[in-house]
Coordinates of C-alpha atoms in Angstrom, one line a residue:
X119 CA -19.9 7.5 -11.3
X120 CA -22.7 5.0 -11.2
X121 CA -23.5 5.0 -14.6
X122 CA -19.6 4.3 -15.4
X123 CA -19.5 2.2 -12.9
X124 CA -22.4 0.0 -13.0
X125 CA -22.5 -2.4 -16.0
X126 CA -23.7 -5.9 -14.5
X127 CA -27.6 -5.7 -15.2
X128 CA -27.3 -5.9 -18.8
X129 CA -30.4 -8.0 -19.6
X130 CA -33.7 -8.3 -17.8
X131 CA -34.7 -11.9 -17.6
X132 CA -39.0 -12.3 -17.9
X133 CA -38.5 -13.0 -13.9
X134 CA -36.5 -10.2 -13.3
X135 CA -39.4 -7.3 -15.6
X136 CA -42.6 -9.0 -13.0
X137 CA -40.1 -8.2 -10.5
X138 CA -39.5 -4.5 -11.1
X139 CA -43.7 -4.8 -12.0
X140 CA -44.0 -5.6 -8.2
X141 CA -42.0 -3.6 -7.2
X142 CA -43.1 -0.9 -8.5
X143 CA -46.9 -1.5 -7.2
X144 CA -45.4 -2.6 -3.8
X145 CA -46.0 -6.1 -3.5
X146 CA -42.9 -6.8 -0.8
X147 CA -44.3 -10.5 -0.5
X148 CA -43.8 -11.3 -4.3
X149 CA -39.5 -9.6 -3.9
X150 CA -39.1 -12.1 -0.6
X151 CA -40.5 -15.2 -2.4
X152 CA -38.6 -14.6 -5.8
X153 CA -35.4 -14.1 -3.3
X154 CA -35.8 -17.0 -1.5
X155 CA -36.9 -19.4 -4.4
X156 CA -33.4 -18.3 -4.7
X157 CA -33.2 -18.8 -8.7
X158 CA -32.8 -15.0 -9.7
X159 CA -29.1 -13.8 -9.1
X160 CA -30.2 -9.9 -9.9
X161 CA -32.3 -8.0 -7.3
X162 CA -33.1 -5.0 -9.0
X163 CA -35.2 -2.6 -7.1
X164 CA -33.7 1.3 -7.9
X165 CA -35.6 4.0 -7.4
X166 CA -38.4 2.3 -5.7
X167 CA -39.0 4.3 -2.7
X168 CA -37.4 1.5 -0.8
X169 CA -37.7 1.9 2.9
X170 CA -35.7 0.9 5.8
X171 CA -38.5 -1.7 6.6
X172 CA -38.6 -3.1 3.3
X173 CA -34.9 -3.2 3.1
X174 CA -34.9 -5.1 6.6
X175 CA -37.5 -8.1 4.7
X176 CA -35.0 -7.8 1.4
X177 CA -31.8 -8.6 3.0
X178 CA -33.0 -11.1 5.8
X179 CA -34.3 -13.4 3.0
X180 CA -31.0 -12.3 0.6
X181 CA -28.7 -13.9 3.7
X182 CA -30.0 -17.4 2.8
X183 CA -29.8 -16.7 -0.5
X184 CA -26.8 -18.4 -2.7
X185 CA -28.4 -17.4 -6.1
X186 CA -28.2 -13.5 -5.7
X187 CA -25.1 -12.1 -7.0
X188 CA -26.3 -8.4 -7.7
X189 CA -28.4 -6.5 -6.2
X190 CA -29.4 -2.7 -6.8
X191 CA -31.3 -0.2 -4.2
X192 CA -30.0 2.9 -5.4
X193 CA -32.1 6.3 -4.7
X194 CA -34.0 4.7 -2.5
X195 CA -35.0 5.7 1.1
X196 CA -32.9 3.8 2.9
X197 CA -30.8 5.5 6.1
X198 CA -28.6 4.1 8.7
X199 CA -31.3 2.2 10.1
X200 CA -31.4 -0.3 6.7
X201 CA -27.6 0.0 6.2
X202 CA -27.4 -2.0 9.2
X203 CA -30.1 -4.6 8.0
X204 CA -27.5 -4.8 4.7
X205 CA -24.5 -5.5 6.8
X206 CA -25.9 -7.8 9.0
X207 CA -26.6 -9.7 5.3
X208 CA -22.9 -8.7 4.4
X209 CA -21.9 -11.2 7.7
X210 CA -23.6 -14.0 6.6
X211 CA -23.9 -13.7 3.2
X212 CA -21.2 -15.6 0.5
X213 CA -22.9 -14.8 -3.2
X214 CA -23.6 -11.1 -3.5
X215 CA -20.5 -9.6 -5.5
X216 CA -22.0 -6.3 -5.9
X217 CA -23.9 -4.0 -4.2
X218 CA -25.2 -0.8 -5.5
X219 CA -26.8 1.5 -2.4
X220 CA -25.6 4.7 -4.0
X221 CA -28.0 8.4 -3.6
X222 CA -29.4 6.9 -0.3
X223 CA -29.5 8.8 3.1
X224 CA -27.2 5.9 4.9
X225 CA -24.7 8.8 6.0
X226 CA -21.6 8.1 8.2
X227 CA -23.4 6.0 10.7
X228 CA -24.7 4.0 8.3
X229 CA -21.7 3.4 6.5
X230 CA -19.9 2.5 9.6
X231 CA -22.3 -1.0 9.7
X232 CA -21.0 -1.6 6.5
X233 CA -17.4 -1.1 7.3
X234 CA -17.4 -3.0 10.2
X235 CA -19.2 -6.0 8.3
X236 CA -16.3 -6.1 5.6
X237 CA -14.2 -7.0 7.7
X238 CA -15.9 -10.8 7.9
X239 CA -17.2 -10.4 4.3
X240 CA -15.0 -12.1 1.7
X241 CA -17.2 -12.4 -1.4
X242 CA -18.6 -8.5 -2.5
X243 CA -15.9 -7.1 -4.9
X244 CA -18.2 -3.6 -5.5
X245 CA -20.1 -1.3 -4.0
X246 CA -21.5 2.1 -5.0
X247 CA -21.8 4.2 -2.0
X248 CA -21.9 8.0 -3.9
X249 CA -24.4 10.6 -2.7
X250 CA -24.7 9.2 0.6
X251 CA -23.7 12.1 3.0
X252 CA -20.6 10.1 4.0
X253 CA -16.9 11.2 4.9
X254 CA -14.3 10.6 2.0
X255 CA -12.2 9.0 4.5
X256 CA -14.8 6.1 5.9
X257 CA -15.8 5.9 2.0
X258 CA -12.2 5.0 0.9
X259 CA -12.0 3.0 3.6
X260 CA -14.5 0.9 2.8
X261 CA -13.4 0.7 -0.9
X262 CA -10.1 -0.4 0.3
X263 CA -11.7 -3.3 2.4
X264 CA -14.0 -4.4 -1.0
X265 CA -11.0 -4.3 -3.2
X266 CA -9.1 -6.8 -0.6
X267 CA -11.8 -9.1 -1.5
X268 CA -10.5 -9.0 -4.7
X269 CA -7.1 -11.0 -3.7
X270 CA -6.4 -14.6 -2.0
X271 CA -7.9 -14.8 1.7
X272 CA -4.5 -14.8 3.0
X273 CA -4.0 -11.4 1.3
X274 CA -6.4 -9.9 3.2
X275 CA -5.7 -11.6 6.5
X276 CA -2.2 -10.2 6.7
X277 CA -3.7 -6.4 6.0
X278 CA -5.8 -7.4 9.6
X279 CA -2.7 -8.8 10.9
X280 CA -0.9 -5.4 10.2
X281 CA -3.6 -3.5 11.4
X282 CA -3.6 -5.6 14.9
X283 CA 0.5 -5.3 15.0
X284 CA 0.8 -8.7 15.6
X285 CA 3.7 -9.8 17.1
X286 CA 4.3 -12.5 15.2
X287 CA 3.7 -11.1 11.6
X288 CA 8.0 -9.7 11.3
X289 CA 8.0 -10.1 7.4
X290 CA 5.4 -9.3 5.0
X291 CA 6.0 -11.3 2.0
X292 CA 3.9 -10.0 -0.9
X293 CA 6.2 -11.2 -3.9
X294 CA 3.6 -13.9 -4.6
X295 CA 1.2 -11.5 -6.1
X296 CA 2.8 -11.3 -9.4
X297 CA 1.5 -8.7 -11.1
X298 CA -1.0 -7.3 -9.4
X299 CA -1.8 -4.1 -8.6
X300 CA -1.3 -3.2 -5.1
X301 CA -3.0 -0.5 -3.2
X302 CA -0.3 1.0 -1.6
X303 CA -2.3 3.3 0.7
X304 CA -3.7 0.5 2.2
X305 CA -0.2 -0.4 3.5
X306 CA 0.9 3.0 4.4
X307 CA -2.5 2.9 6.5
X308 CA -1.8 -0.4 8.0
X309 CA 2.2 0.0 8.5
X310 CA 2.0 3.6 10.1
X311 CA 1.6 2.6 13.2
X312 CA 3.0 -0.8 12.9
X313 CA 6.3 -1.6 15.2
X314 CA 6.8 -5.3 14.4
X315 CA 6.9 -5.6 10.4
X316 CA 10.8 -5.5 9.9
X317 CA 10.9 -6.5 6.1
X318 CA 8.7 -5.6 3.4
X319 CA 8.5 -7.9 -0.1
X320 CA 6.6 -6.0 -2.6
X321 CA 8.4 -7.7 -5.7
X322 CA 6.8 -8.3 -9.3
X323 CA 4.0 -6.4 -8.4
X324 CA 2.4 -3.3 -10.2
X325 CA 3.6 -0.5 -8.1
X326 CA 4.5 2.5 -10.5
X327 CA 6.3 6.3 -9.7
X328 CA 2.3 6.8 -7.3
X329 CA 2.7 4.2 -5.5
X330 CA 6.2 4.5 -4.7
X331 CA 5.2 8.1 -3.3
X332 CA 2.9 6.6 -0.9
X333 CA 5.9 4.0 0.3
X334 CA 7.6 6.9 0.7
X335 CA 5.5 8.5 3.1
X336 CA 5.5 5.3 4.9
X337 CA 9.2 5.4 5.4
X338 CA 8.8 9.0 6.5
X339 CA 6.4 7.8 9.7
X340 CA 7.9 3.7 10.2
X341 CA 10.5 3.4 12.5
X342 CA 10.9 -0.5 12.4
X343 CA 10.9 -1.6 8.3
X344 CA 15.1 -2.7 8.0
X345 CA 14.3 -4.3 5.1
X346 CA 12.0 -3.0 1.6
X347 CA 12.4 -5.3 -1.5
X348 CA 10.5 -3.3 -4.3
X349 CA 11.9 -5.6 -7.1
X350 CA 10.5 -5.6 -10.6
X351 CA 7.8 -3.0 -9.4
X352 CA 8.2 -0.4 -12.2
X353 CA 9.4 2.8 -10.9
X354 CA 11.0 5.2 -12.5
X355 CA 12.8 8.3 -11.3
X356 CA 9.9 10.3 -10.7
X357 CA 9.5 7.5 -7.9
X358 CA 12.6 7.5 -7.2
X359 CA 12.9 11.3 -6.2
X360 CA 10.1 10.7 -3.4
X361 CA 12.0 7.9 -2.0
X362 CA 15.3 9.1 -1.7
X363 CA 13.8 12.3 -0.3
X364 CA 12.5 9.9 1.9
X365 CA 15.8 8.2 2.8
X366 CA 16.9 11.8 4.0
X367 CA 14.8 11.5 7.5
X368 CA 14.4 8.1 7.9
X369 CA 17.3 5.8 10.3
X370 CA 15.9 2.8 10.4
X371 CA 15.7 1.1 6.8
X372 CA 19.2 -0.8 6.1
X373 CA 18.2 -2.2 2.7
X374 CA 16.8 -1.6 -0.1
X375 CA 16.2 -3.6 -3.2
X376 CA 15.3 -1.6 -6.6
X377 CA 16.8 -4.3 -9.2
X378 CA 14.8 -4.4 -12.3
X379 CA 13.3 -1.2 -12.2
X380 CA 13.9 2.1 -14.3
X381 CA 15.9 4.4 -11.7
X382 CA 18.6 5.2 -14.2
X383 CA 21.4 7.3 -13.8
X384 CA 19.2 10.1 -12.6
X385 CA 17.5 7.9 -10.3
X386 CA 21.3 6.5 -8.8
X387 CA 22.3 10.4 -8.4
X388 CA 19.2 11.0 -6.7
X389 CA 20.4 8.2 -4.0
X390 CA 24.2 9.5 -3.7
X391 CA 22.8 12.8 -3.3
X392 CA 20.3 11.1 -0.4
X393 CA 22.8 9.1 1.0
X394 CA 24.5 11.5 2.1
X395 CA 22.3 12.4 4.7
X396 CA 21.6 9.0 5.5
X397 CA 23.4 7.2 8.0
X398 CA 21.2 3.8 7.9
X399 CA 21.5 2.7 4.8
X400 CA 23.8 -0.5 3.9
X401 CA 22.3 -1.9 0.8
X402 CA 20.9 -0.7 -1.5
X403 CA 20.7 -3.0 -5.3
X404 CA 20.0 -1.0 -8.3
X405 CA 20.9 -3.7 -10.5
X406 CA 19.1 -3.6 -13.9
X407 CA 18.2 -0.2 -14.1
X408 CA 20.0 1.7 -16.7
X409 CA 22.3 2.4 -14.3
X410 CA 26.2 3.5 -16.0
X411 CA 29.4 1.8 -14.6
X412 CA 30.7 4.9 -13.4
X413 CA 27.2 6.0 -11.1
X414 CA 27.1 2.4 -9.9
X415 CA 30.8 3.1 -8.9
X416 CA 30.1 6.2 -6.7
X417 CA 26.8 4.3 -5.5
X418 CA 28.7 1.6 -4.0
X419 CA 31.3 4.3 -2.5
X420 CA 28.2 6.4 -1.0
X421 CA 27.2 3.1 0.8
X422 CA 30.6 2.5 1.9
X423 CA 30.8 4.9 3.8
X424 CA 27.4 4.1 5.6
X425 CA 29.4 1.1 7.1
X426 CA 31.4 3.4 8.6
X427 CA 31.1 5.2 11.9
X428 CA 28.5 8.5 11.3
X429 CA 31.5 10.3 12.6
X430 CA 33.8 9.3 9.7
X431 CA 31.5 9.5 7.1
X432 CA 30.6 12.9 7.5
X433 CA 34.2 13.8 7.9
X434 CA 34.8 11.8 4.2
X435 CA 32.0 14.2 2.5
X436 CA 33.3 17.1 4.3
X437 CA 36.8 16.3 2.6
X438 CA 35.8 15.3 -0.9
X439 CA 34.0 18.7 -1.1
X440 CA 36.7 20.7 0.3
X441 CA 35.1 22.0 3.8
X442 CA 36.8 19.4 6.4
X443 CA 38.6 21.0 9.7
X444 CA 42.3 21.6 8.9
X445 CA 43.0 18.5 11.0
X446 CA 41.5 15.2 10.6
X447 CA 42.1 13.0 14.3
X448 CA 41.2 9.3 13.8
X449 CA 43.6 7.8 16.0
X450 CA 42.5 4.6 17.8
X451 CA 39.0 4.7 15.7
X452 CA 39.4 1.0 14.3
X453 CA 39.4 2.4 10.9
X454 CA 39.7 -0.7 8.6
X455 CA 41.1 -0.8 4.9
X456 CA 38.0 0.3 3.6
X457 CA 37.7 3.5 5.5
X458 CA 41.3 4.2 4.6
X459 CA 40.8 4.1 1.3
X460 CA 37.5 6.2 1.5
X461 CA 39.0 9.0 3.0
X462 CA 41.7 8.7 0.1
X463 CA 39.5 9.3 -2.7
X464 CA 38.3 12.3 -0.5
X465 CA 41.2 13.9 0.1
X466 CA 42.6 13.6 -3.6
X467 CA 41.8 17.7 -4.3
X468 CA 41.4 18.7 -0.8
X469 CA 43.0 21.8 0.3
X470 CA 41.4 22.4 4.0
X471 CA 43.4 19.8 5.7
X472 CA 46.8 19.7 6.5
X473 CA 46.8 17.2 9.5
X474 CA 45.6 13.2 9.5
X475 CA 46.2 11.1 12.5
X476 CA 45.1 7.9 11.7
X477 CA 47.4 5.7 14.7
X478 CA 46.7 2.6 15.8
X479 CA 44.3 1.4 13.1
X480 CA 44.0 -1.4 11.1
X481 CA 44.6 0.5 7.6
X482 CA 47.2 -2.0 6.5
X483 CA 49.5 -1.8 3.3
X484 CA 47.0 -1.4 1.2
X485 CA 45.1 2.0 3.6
X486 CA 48.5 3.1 3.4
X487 CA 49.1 3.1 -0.3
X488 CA 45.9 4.8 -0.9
X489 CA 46.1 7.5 1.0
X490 CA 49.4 7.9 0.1
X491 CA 48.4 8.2 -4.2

């Protein structure tokens, strides 16, 4: 992975082939005064033998440094003794953009300097942390925390934010972002716990069919998100499936915005067929999707009868599909026109019920001339 990943030394400069000559014979005093005539932005000292002592004079001279952009110590000797000379660096230091410590001995303990120093750094946007001894999980982590370098400061101060549950931070507007690809496990990570982010704005940004799966599992484990906008995000109905498999368990989201997208038909059956084991859900747009008419039509109906009392609603599917009690008692249930006309449709080619009591509701003419078609 180093070799695919590494491509910023290209070309040696005459300054940067006496430094891999000193190097190479040892002479630590020539490496801190090239660093701190700070005109060299490469520090290239791989497979050196690199020590944790010599790392400790490296990166005390690199945090005054504003020249140094890249700098390479992998297969050294380093363990988590240096790693915690490099994040101290990592505090203070605004020029290094990449930082290549990979087939070291830094383990766990060392990584977990460098993942608490990320979270002041701003500036390194790589870092190559293979053959190292350390957990997948503290080495995603830390990718995750690099690649928030890679967006606008405020970006990665509302991750924190979700992290902390602020109490203040009640909408996360992404939208801005236009574009970009968003790591979506990062805000599963940050969200799972969260109980004061009530509406999510993800819109125009690179999502796709994976990353709705990981919004999905967010919805699965978040009991306080009302609101998810995932407009112009490109998901099709593979991510589709996940979320309205999601939909089945969750009770909290109310609204849901998928316009733009690629559900189509398949997609809005996938949402009927979820909603009607959902009781939460209100709104839900699917406008610009390839969507027909006619599945638009039995959207809108499925969501109807979400604005209904739980009780109705499952006594409306029951009907349409034949298995409701042979009486249906409603009386003094507030049932508005809507409802009335809900339960209509349902009962069109039902045979299990012979009795409806709908007295004293608010049905009017119009309740009444449904049901009665």
């Amino acid at each position: 992975s180093t070799q695919c990943t590494w491509g910023s030394i290209k070309h040696k400069s005459e300054l940067q082939k006496k430094f891999d000559r000193m190097a190479h014979h040892g002479d630590v005093d020539f490496i801190i005064e090239t660093i701190r005539d700070d005109v060299e932005d490469q520090v290239y000292l791989a497979t050196r033998k690199v020590d944790d002592e010599t790392c400790r004079l490296v990166f005390d001279a690199l945090k005054a440094s504003s020249a140094a952009k890249v700098v390479d110590l992998q297969g050294n000797k380093l363990t988590a003794v240096g790693a915690e000379y490099i994040a101290d660096c990592l505090k203070v230091n605004s020029s290094i953009t990449e930082l290549n410590i990979s087939n070291n001995q830094i383990g766990d303990k060392g990584a977990a300097f460098i993942d608490q120093a990320l979270d002041i750094n701003s500036t390194l946007r790589l870092i190559l942390l293979d053959l190292n001894g350390i957990s997948l999980g503290l080495s995603q982590r830390i990718q995750n925390k690099v690649k928030l370098n890679t967006y606008p400061p405020n970006f990665k101060h509302a991750y924190h934010r979700m992290l902390d549950n602020d109490p203040t931070l009640t909408v996360l507007d992404l939208s801005m972002y236009e574009n970009t690809s968003f790591p979506c496990s990062m805000l599963g990570d940050a969200l799972r716990y969260n109980t004061h982010v009530r509406e999510v704005y993800l819109d125009n940004m690179i999502i796709g069919d994976k990353g709705a799966e990981t919004i999905a599992r967010l919805l699965l484990r978040n009991k306080t998100i009302r609101k998810l906008s995932l407009d112009n995000t490109s998901v099709t109905a593979v991510g589709v499936r996940d979320l309205s498999e999601a939909l089945t368990e969750n009770n909290t989201l109310e609204c849901l915005i998928m316009q733009d997208n690629k559900a189509g038909d398949e997609g809005a059956r996938m949402f009927v067929d979820a909603l009607k084991k959902n009781d939460t859900l209100r709104v839900l747009d699917l406008t610009y999707n390839r969507v027909s008419a006619k599945m638009l039509a039995e959207v809108k109906r499925a969501l109807e009868a979400n604005a209904n009392p739980t009780s109705l609603k499952r006594t409306v599917i029951a009907a349409a599909g034949n298995r409701s009690a042979p009486t249906i008692n409603f009386a003094v249930h507030g049932t508005m026109k809507q409802s009335a006309n809900l339960l209509s449709e349902a009962l069109k080619h039902n045979t299990s019920t012979t009795t409806l009591n709908l007295a004293n509701n608010l049905i009017g003419d119009a309740g009444a001339k449904a049901l009665a078609e």
